[in-house]
């Protein structure tokens, strides 16, 4: 082998030389040249060789180069084979990478959409967790936020993503979906529990006995109001429970969250949860309204009982004192006789004993009055009033017995004769003074009620149960002018009575003029007290109507809120700034939208009727119809599919 051939053989073991040799055909050419050289050497004429020294040595010298060339050629073929076997593997890697790249892009695009769904759902998810408010809901929210934090920004993902990054992104999305699934379970648990509690609620209402007691004392107008209110509460209670039950059923039957597209399931869960909570809040509001009506009705009832009992107590005490004055005058007459009549003395003694019993009955009656004044229960207050009347009936029997007994006594002084005495004159002036003072107390009570009404700025409807002449009248026009005149008159009577009582007995003239003057004082005081009582009664009823009007107004505001929530669900653009953000809406066709708008118009019409009504009962009736219209809107919304606002907007675009 020549030096050039050896160099060529060594160069074939290098990768670069091998590739160059393969591409240029150098390996084949070199082998051909080697074979041709050997043939030429055999075919060319050779000069006569010297006599060989050995035959075996000559053959060995000829075959060694040939064997070496063959071995070298075989070795080169093996190397070429190995290179060729490796070449396809190296050449398919770029091709496989090129095939996987589009698949990664498709997966990335899908994950980016899922990322977008999760991020857009975040405000609704936060609100739902806050609405549910349980530890499990808060935990699910924290997991959801953690999953979002693991998501890389979409622009960084779009530049280029590896298989490991895709796996990380998918894991974060899966964690977010799992958190949503847990939040749905928390919502379902809380909603079903609250709905179950609502089923245990009891309808707030007056008993038949209470209605009878209130109606008898406060009048037919108030009785009608109670009937209207009862129907209104029953409707709201029944409709609310029905809608809460349906919302609970919807929650129970909702499919689980398995992918980001199931965010719409959370929208339905939020709608059901809001419905159940709204029913709960509405029932609490109705309960509070009912309690206000109960308290105010009880207060009005107690004030009415108290006013009547105070008047009766004052009158009976005056009769007891008058009987005692007459008895004292008869005893004084008997002491003036040379020999008192035994029958008369014993009779007067019995009368004095009976009058002491009358004093005890008055004391008992006063205690019952105090119990009535502190009564916080309708039935208890009415029972106290009944017991008070029983005591007064006994007192009346005692006074009738003493009067009859005294008239049967020989020589008993007559009422006309007693009227001219100083003792009776003084007694009557004290009666006039006490009556006038009670009238002043009544007027002060009326003034306090009127001041409270002025602070409340009541509407005209609080002045009457029903519209009388179709014209709205200001309560002030009904009460203020005559009330001012009454106050002036009562104050004058009080001053006159005080002056008469302070007048020394020596200045009294036991004549017809003095008696007439005293009787005029008593009559004027009693008229003033009667007028004050009448104004007190009207002021108390006006106050009650004002409180009831506030309760009706609160009920109307509740119906308005229910209606607004339904309208916001149907058309989020109608939502109010003072209400929570709307995260879901409903799907409905054009015909259904028109039907919904007609229902909204009905709600507005009933509200206008309530505002324009003249009598409180008319307002209450319109408010009841308004509630029916509001709950009809809610039922409409509840029957339609709920979708997240973000989902609807994305699909629409």
XYZ file of C-alpha atoms in Angstrom:
653
model
C 0.000 0.000 0.000
C 1.386 3.384 -1.038
C 1.504 6.404 1.290
C -1.316 8.091 -0.591
C -3.570 5.068 -0.159
C -2.778 4.862 3.535
C -3.671 8.518 4.026
C -6.944 8.036 2.163
C -7.776 5.026 4.319
C -7.116 6.954 7.555
C -9.221 9.863 6.390
C -12.267 7.635 5.948
C -12.495 7.135 9.721
C -13.345 10.800 10.266
C -17.018 11.917 9.958
C -16.334 14.865 7.685
C -14.026 12.914 5.384
C -16.520 10.077 5.292
C -19.392 12.352 4.246
C -17.194 14.084 1.647
C -16.033 10.786 0.315
C -19.598 9.465 0.104
C -20.856 12.615 -1.610
C -17.934 12.700 -4.110
C -17.728 9.003 -4.767
C -14.142 8.954 -3.559
C -14.430 5.618 -1.802
C -15.578 3.773 -4.903
C -13.036 5.544 -7.086
C -10.175 4.696 -4.776
C -11.158 1.033 -4.696
C -11.456 0.904 -8.474
C -8.063 2.504 -8.938
C -6.521 0.009 -6.572
C -8.044 -2.960 -8.397
C -7.090 -1.588 -11.800
C -3.484 -1.075 -10.702
C -3.269 -4.662 -9.601
C -4.701 -5.918 -12.927
C -2.355 -3.753 -14.899
C 0.518 -5.088 -12.910
C -0.518 -8.641 -13.714
C -1.194 -7.974 -17.433
C 1.862 -5.874 -18.211
C 4.835 -7.745 -19.696
C 7.383 -8.403 -17.065
C 11.072 -8.579 -17.611
C 12.602 -11.913 -17.036
C 12.819 -12.468 -13.412
C 15.767 -13.769 -11.766
C 15.570 -17.277 -10.576
C 13.440 -17.316 -7.482
C 15.024 -18.121 -4.320
C 11.788 -19.615 -2.886
C 8.266 -20.211 -4.347
C 6.372 -19.657 -1.058
C 8.025 -16.328 -0.460
C 6.954 -15.081 -3.871
C 3.322 -15.989 -3.387
C 3.245 -14.318 0.034
C 4.602 -11.081 -1.350
C 1.938 -10.957 -4.063
C -1.159 -11.692 -1.821
C -0.420 -9.461 1.149
C -1.376 -6.178 -0.570
C -4.479 -7.742 -2.045
C -5.698 -9.109 1.283
C -5.041 -5.793 2.964
C -7.048 -3.976 0.316
C -9.976 -6.385 0.646
C -9.997 -6.083 4.430
C -9.837 -2.318 4.175
C -12.703 -2.315 1.706
C -14.847 -4.516 3.980
C -14.095 -2.278 6.934
C -15.156 0.795 4.976
C -18.399 -0.872 3.938
C -19.244 -1.620 7.590
C -18.531 1.961 8.569
C -20.725 3.236 5.740
C -23.504 0.860 6.829
C -23.387 2.087 10.379
C -23.479 5.730 9.228
C -26.383 5.052 6.939
C -28.314 3.317 9.768
C -27.807 6.331 12.018
C -28.592 8.920 9.370
C -32.421 8.372 9.248
C -32.772 8.817 13.055
C -30.983 12.134 12.941
C -33.009 13.280 10.000
C -36.481 12.441 11.570
C -36.005 14.522 14.745
C -36.636 17.886 13.132
C -39.559 16.383 11.256
C -41.199 15.044 14.466
C -40.607 18.363 16.234
C -42.297 20.124 13.358
C -45.306 17.808 13.717
C -45.618 18.370 17.530
C -45.450 22.168 17.300
C -48.978 22.626 15.803
C -50.393 20.271 18.451
C -48.870 22.347 21.244
C -50.283 25.483 19.695
C -53.768 23.948 19.606
C -53.472 22.884 23.244
C -52.180 26.315 24.188
C -55.064 28.031 22.441
C -57.572 25.815 24.253
C -55.917 26.460 27.608
C -55.861 30.186 26.922
C -59.607 30.103 26.331
C -60.069 28.208 29.580
C -57.805 30.711 31.329
C -59.968 33.507 29.987
C -63.130 31.794 31.239
C -61.680 31.478 34.735
C -60.413 35.050 34.856
C -63.712 36.461 33.595
C -65.608 34.394 36.141
C -63.515 35.676 39.056
C -65.792 38.624 40.042
C -68.843 36.363 40.031
C -66.973 33.687 41.969
C -65.920 36.214 44.613
C -69.475 37.528 44.948
C -70.899 34.005 45.154
C -68.448 33.027 47.887
C -69.311 36.179 49.831
C -73.016 35.510 49.347
C -72.686 31.957 50.650
C -70.409 33.081 53.472
C -69.464 29.656 54.856
C -65.944 28.440 55.651
C -66.093 25.972 52.788
C -67.029 28.712 50.344
C -64.189 30.927 51.564
C -61.760 28.000 51.282
C -62.902 27.308 47.718
C -62.406 30.962 46.857
C -58.863 30.895 48.214
C -58.082 27.802 46.139
C -59.539 29.478 43.074
C -57.390 32.553 43.589
C -54.313 30.383 44.097
C -55.038 28.632 40.813
C -55.313 31.968 39.020
C -51.998 33.070 40.477
C -50.356 29.997 38.894
C -51.516 31.037 35.436
C -48.876 32.916 33.445
C -49.899 35.988 31.468
C -51.406 35.104 28.106
C -48.892 37.203 26.121
C -45.996 35.254 27.621
C -47.711 32.000 26.782
C -48.273 33.050 23.176
C -44.545 33.701 22.549
C -43.543 30.131 23.029
C -44.396 27.325 25.362
C -42.801 24.032 26.202
C -44.484 20.770 27.013
C -43.708 21.257 30.703
C -45.235 24.746 30.654
C -48.363 23.366 29.031
C -48.608 20.731 31.736
C -48.206 23.391 34.432
C -50.867 25.559 32.818
C -53.288 22.663 32.509
C -52.734 21.759 36.143
C -53.548 25.331 37.196
C -56.714 25.329 35.067
C -57.744 21.982 36.539
C -57.170 23.356 40.042
C -59.378 26.325 39.197
C -62.144 24.052 37.937
C -61.840 21.909 41.068
C -62.172 25.031 43.227
C -65.313 26.020 41.317
C -66.721 22.537 41.851
C -66.076 22.871 45.580
C -67.693 26.306 45.624
C -70.772 24.851 43.955
C -70.975 22.201 46.653
C -70.641 24.866 49.349
C -73.395 26.885 47.682
C -75.613 23.829 47.467
C -75.091 22.999 51.146
C -75.791 26.522 52.346
C -78.748 27.073 50.044
C -80.457 23.817 50.944
C -79.875 24.428 54.648
C -81.318 27.940 54.497
C -84.279 26.751 52.427
C -84.943 24.045 54.997
C -84.909 26.643 57.767
C -87.394 28.748 55.820
C -89.814 25.841 55.701
C -89.943 26.027 59.482
C -91.004 29.680 59.504
C -94.508 30.480 60.698
C -96.839 33.026 59.193
C -96.917 36.180 61.364
C -100.507 37.114 62.072
C -102.938 38.308 64.697
C -105.120 35.735 66.374
C -108.864 35.915 65.885
C -109.169 37.029 69.500
C -106.672 39.844 68.967
C -108.401 40.995 65.785
C -111.716 41.046 67.621
C -110.273 43.058 70.505
C -108.518 45.536 68.230
C -111.527 45.936 65.960
C -113.890 46.583 68.851
C -111.635 49.238 70.328
C -110.007 50.896 67.290
C -112.920 50.755 64.883
C -114.090 49.186 61.636
C -111.498 51.046 59.555
C -108.660 49.449 61.458
C -110.360 46.063 61.243
C -110.476 46.374 57.448
C -106.815 47.331 57.377
C -105.956 44.191 59.325
C -107.902 42.066 56.838
C -106.015 43.605 53.893
C -102.689 43.239 55.650
C -103.396 39.629 56.547
C -104.098 38.695 52.920
C -100.976 40.548 51.815
C -98.749 38.767 54.325
C -100.237 35.371 53.500
C -99.555 35.881 49.791
C -95.985 37.051 50.349
C -95.301 34.203 52.756
C -96.712 31.503 50.468
C -95.119 32.880 47.297
C -91.759 33.309 49.005
C -91.692 29.768 50.355
C -92.684 28.391 46.955
C -89.900 30.272 45.173
C -87.350 29.301 47.815
C -88.374 25.666 47.458
C -87.948 25.817 43.671
C -84.551 27.481 44.054
C -83.496 24.715 46.440
C -84.659 22.082 43.958
C -82.683 23.793 41.198
C -79.590 23.779 43.401
C -80.010 20.122 44.216
C -80.426 19.115 40.556
C -77.606 21.233 39.131
C -74.816 19.283 37.395
C -71.348 19.382 38.881
C -68.664 21.708 37.546
C -66.280 19.677 35.376
C -64.788 22.249 33.008
C -64.528 25.985 32.556
C -67.589 26.001 30.322
C -69.594 24.947 33.374
C -69.234 28.471 34.767
C -72.853 28.908 33.668
C -73.753 26.344 36.330
C -72.340 28.732 38.928
C -74.489 31.490 37.454
C -77.545 29.344 38.088
C -76.294 28.520 41.575
C -75.806 32.211 42.310
C -79.315 32.974 41.062
C -80.793 30.257 43.282
C -78.742 31.361 46.280
C -79.796 34.970 45.788
C -83.416 33.872 45.536
C -83.292 31.893 48.769
C -81.548 34.733 50.601
C -83.998 37.252 49.143
C -86.923 35.185 50.419
C -85.256 34.961 53.820
C -84.709 38.723 53.910
C -88.269 39.358 52.705
C -89.673 37.156 55.449
C -87.571 38.922 58.039
C -88.785 42.261 56.690
C -92.389 41.078 56.796
C -91.869 39.835 60.332
C -90.397 43.198 61.342
C -93.282 45.028 59.672
C -95.790 42.826 61.436
C -94.086 43.417 64.773
C -94.232 47.158 64.150
C -97.939 46.902 63.414
C -98.471 44.749 66.498
C -96.545 47.120 68.768
C -98.233 50.220 67.377
C -101.675 48.615 67.529
C -101.057 47.546 71.110
C -99.893 51.049 71.981
C -103.005 52.592 70.432
C -105.185 50.053 72.218
C -103.534 50.761 75.564
C -103.813 54.530 75.083
C -107.499 54.185 74.296
C -108.123 51.967 77.334
C -106.070 54.244 79.528
C -107.890 57.363 78.437
C -111.305 55.832 79.092
C -110.281 54.359 82.429
C -108.764 57.647 83.590
C -112.007 59.416 82.773
C -114.096 56.790 84.598
C -111.737 56.782 87.568
C -111.999 60.555 87.885
C -115.802 60.486 87.652
C -116.227 57.681 90.175
C -113.818 59.310 92.588
C -115.846 62.523 92.319
C -118.992 60.552 93.141
C -117.335 58.902 96.135
C -116.144 62.286 97.401
C -119.584 63.772 96.844
C -121.230 60.941 98.783
C -118.746 61.514 101.572
C -119.543 65.275 101.638
C -123.278 64.532 101.808
C -122.708 61.985 104.557
C -120.629 64.502 106.508
C -123.343 67.133 106.106
C -125.957 64.680 107.446
C -123.708 63.774 110.379
C -123.222 67.482 111.101
C -126.989 67.955 111.052
C -127.475 65.052 113.465
C -124.915 66.493 115.834
C -126.895 69.726 115.814
C -130.043 67.976 117.054
C -130.825 67.807 120.792
C -131.101 64.036 120.469
C -129.610 62.384 117.367
C -131.784 59.826 115.657
C -130.331 56.361 116.197
C -131.535 55.019 112.848
C -129.943 57.919 110.988
C -126.666 57.647 112.900
C -126.396 53.894 112.217
C -127.320 54.421 108.589
C -124.663 57.088 108.152
C -122.122 54.802 109.836
C -122.950 52.035 107.331
C -122.596 54.535 104.486
C -119.143 55.573 105.703
C -118.095 51.908 105.828
C -119.315 51.407 102.266
C -117.459 54.491 101.131
C -114.273 53.020 102.593
C -114.901 49.938 100.444
C -115.346 52.317 97.537
C -111.939 53.813 98.291
C -110.421 50.319 98.232
C -112.081 49.628 94.892
C -110.700 52.894 93.541
C -107.259 51.856 94.710
C -107.635 48.476 92.988
C -108.822 50.199 89.853
C -105.782 52.479 89.901
C -103.483 49.456 90.126
C -105.246 47.855 87.165
C -104.825 51.100 85.246
C -101.099 50.983 85.909
C -100.934 47.372 84.711
C -102.822 48.336 81.577
C -100.474 51.241 80.906
C -97.488 48.884 81.008
C -99.144 46.153 78.972
C -97.193 45.036 75.924
C -99.692 42.448 74.851
C -103.061 42.964 73.194
C -104.847 40.198 75.064
C -103.327 41.179 78.408
C -104.235 44.841 77.927
C -107.784 43.899 77.003
C -108.074 41.595 80.007
C -106.852 44.374 82.281
C -109.478 46.635 80.781
C -112.167 44.023 81.412
C -111.048 43.593 85.021
C -111.032 47.360 85.426
C -114.615 47.543 84.266
C -115.569 44.751 86.650
C -114.081 46.731 89.534
C -115.894 49.870 88.410
C -119.153 47.943 88.184
C -118.689 46.864 91.792
C -117.896 50.442 92.702
C -121.023 51.620 90.925
C -123.112 49.136 92.907
C -121.580 50.408 96.143
C -122.358 54.026 95.276
C -125.885 53.195 94.226
C -126.377 51.418 97.547
C -125.031 54.309 99.587
C -127.082 56.878 97.677
C -130.237 54.829 98.111
C -129.518 54.273 101.794
C -128.872 57.946 102.450
C -132.067 59.014 100.691
C -134.025 56.623 102.880
C -132.767 58.216 106.073
C -135.185 60.621 107.791
C -134.123 64.261 107.404
C -131.317 63.530 104.948
C -130.020 66.627 103.225
C -130.946 67.010 99.600
C -128.484 67.666 96.766
C -129.887 71.129 96.189
C -129.517 71.993 99.837
C -125.973 70.646 99.898
C -125.027 72.665 96.811
C -125.319 75.862 98.852
C -122.967 74.691 101.572
C -119.307 75.692 101.744
C -118.216 72.060 101.889
C -120.033 71.147 98.688
C -118.883 74.338 97.004
C -115.287 73.541 97.814
C -115.703 69.952 96.685
C -117.150 71.040 93.356
C -114.356 73.533 92.804
C -111.807 70.779 93.465
C -113.642 68.582 90.983
C -113.488 71.373 88.433
C -109.775 71.841 89.075
C -108.983 68.124 88.809
C -111.043 67.824 85.653
C -109.309 70.825 84.141
C -105.887 69.445 85.028
C -106.773 66.158 83.378
C -107.901 68.096 80.332
C -104.541 69.865 80.284
C -102.733 66.526 80.496
C -104.830 65.256 77.599
C -104.079 68.323 75.504
C -100.367 67.973 76.229
C -100.562 64.370 75.091
C -102.304 65.469 71.898
C -99.667 68.158 71.392
C -96.937 65.540 71.721
C -98.640 63.314 69.170
C -99.079 66.194 66.760
C -95.436 67.168 67.173
C -94.381 63.596 66.431
C -96.541 63.587 63.318
C -94.982 66.856 62.205
C -91.523 65.325 62.598
C -92.591 62.281 60.616
C -94.050 64.533 57.910
C -96.988 62.172 57.303
C -98.808 62.004 54.024
C -102.471 62.873 53.796
C -103.457 59.222 53.823
C -102.562 58.973 57.502
C -105.478 61.239 58.409
C -108.216 58.777 57.470
C -108.930 55.123 56.880
C -110.959 55.690 53.730
C -111.318 58.589 51.294
C -114.477 60.490 52.203
C -115.023 62.950 49.383
C -112.352 62.034 46.877
C -110.213 65.015 47.886
C -106.892 64.749 49.595
C -106.846 66.619 52.864
C -103.943 67.603 55.010
C -104.136 66.180 58.546
C -103.173 69.596 59.871
C -106.299 71.108 58.329
C -108.399 68.604 60.266
C -106.758 69.027 63.637
C -104.755 72.195 64.100
C -107.313 75.059 64.152
C -109.835 73.382 66.491
C -106.975 71.973 68.525
C -105.534 75.445 69.055
C -108.932 76.731 70.135
C -109.375 73.816 72.506
C -106.008 74.457 74.153
C -106.863 78.099 74.724
C -110.241 77.168 76.230
C -108.832 74.482 78.508
C -106.088 76.743 79.778
C -108.670 79.380 80.678
C -110.775 76.820 82.545
C -107.765 75.676 84.514
C -106.871 79.210 85.539
C -110.468 79.921 86.592
C -110.664 76.716 88.604
C -107.363 77.418 90.331
C -108.493 80.923 91.221
C -111.758 79.601 92.625
C -110.027 76.966 94.754
C -107.557 79.502 96.140
C -110.424 81.793 97.144
C -110.859 81.912 100.971
C -113.922 80.169 102.357
C -114.998 83.357 104.156
C -115.464 85.060 100.820
C -117.852 82.366 99.665
C -121.396 83.514 99.385
C -123.858 80.753 100.048
C -126.301 82.017 97.507
C -127.684 81.174 94.145
C -124.992 83.202 92.331
C -122.185 81.302 94.032
C -123.771 77.937 93.347
C -124.355 78.877 89.744
C -120.770 80.012 89.339
C -119.428 76.801 90.839
C -121.629 74.635 88.660
C -120.520 76.605 85.628
C -116.906 75.895 86.533
C -117.605 72.189 86.875
C -119.550 72.073 83.627
C -116.897 74.001 81.717
C -114.152 71.766 83.089
C -116.058 68.651 82.107
C -116.691 70.004 78.614
C -113.011 70.809 78.270
C -112.097 67.320 79.422
C -114.578 65.808 76.998
C -113.168 67.842 74.109
C -109.628 66.917 75.093
C -110.612 63.259 75.212
C -112.169 63.477 71.748
C -109.085 65.141 70.337
C -106.911 62.606 72.113
C -108.833 59.787 70.496
C -108.504 61.323 67.033
C -104.835 62.125 67.565
C -104.128 58.578 68.723
C -105.869 57.121 65.662
C -104.021 59.579 63.454
C -100.767 58.497 65.049
C -101.682 54.851 64.515
C -102.541 55.464 60.871
C -99.220 57.253 60.417
C -97.354 54.259 61.837
C -99.353 51.856 59.694
C -98.691 54.055 56.692
C -94.960 53.714 57.387
C -95.380 49.936 57.525
C -97.207 49.935 54.198
C -94.486 52.148 52.742
C -91.828 49.686 53.913
C -93.766 46.859 52.287
C -93.980 48.821 49.044
C -90.233 49.459 49.121
C -89.660 45.738 49.565
C -91.864 45.005 46.543
C -89.994 47.649 44.556
C -86.667 46.039 45.468
C -87.946 42.598 44.472
C -89.140 44.020 41.168
C -85.845 45.802 40.505
C -83.876 42.612 41.090
C -86.048 40.763 38.604
C -85.678 43.557 36.052
C -81.898 43.617 36.520
C -81.790 39.878 35.853
C -83.779 40.291 32.643
C -81.946 43.432 31.545
C -78.739 44.271 33.458
C -78.849 47.809 32.058
C -81.807 48.538 34.368
C -79.789 47.824 37.528
C -79.502 50.507 40.181
C -76.263 51.897 41.566
C -77.374 51.252 45.139
C -77.819 47.542 44.382
C -75.111 44.851 44.113
C -73.582 44.215 40.716
C -75.515 41.833 38.487
C -73.400 38.829 37.453
C -75.979 36.784 35.577
C -78.917 37.237 33.276
C -81.589 35.103 31.641
C -82.186 33.928 28.118
C -85.555 34.858 26.650
C -87.035 35.460 23.248
C -88.548 38.644 21.876
C -92.081 37.547 22.740
C -91.096 36.715 26.290
C -89.321 40.047 26.634
C -92.529 41.831 25.628
C -94.496 39.828 28.168
C -91.956 40.709 30.839
C -92.214 44.403 29.976
C -95.989 44.241 30.355
C -95.517 42.772 33.823
C -93.141 45.610 34.692
C -95.770 48.098 33.544
C -98.300 46.422 35.838
C -95.938 46.821 38.784
C -95.425 50.507 38.013
C -99.168 51.038 37.621
C -99.925 49.569 41.048
C -97.219 51.717 42.579
C -98.776 54.824 41.044
C -102.193 53.816 42.386
C -100.739 53.454 45.856
C -99.154 56.906 45.649
C -102.392 58.475 44.452
C -104.691 56.799 47.000
C -106.516 58.973 49.535
C -107.260 56.480 52.286
C -104.832 54.235 54.123
C -106.828 51.122 53.289
C -106.717 52.033 49.603
C -102.950 52.356 49.868
C -102.710 48.998 51.621
C -104.794 47.311 48.909
C -102.649 48.826 46.138
C -99.497 47.773 48.001
C -100.806 44.201 48.141
C -101.392 44.168 44.379
C -97.946 45.680 43.903
C -96.389 42.788 45.814
C -98.240 40.304 43.624
C -96.848 41.999 40.510
C -93.310 41.984 41.942
C -93.436 38.295 42.791
C -94.807 37.546 39.320
C -91.660 39.133 37.857
C -89.509 37.027 40.141
C -91.329 33.852 39.137
C -90.802 34.753 35.463
C -87.057 35.117 35.983
C -86.858 31.917 37.990
C -88.362 29.896 35.138
C -85.678 30.896 32.606
C -82.118 29.721 32.045
C -79.429 31.718 33.819
C -76.106 32.533 32.170
C -73.113 34.587 33.321
C -73.021 38.048 31.835
C -69.401 37.547 30.701
C -70.286 34.305 28.919
C -73.279 35.820 27.188
C -71.272 38.840 26.066
C -68.390 36.702 24.742
C -70.672 34.414 22.796
C -72.583 37.393 21.460
C -69.399 38.931 20.172
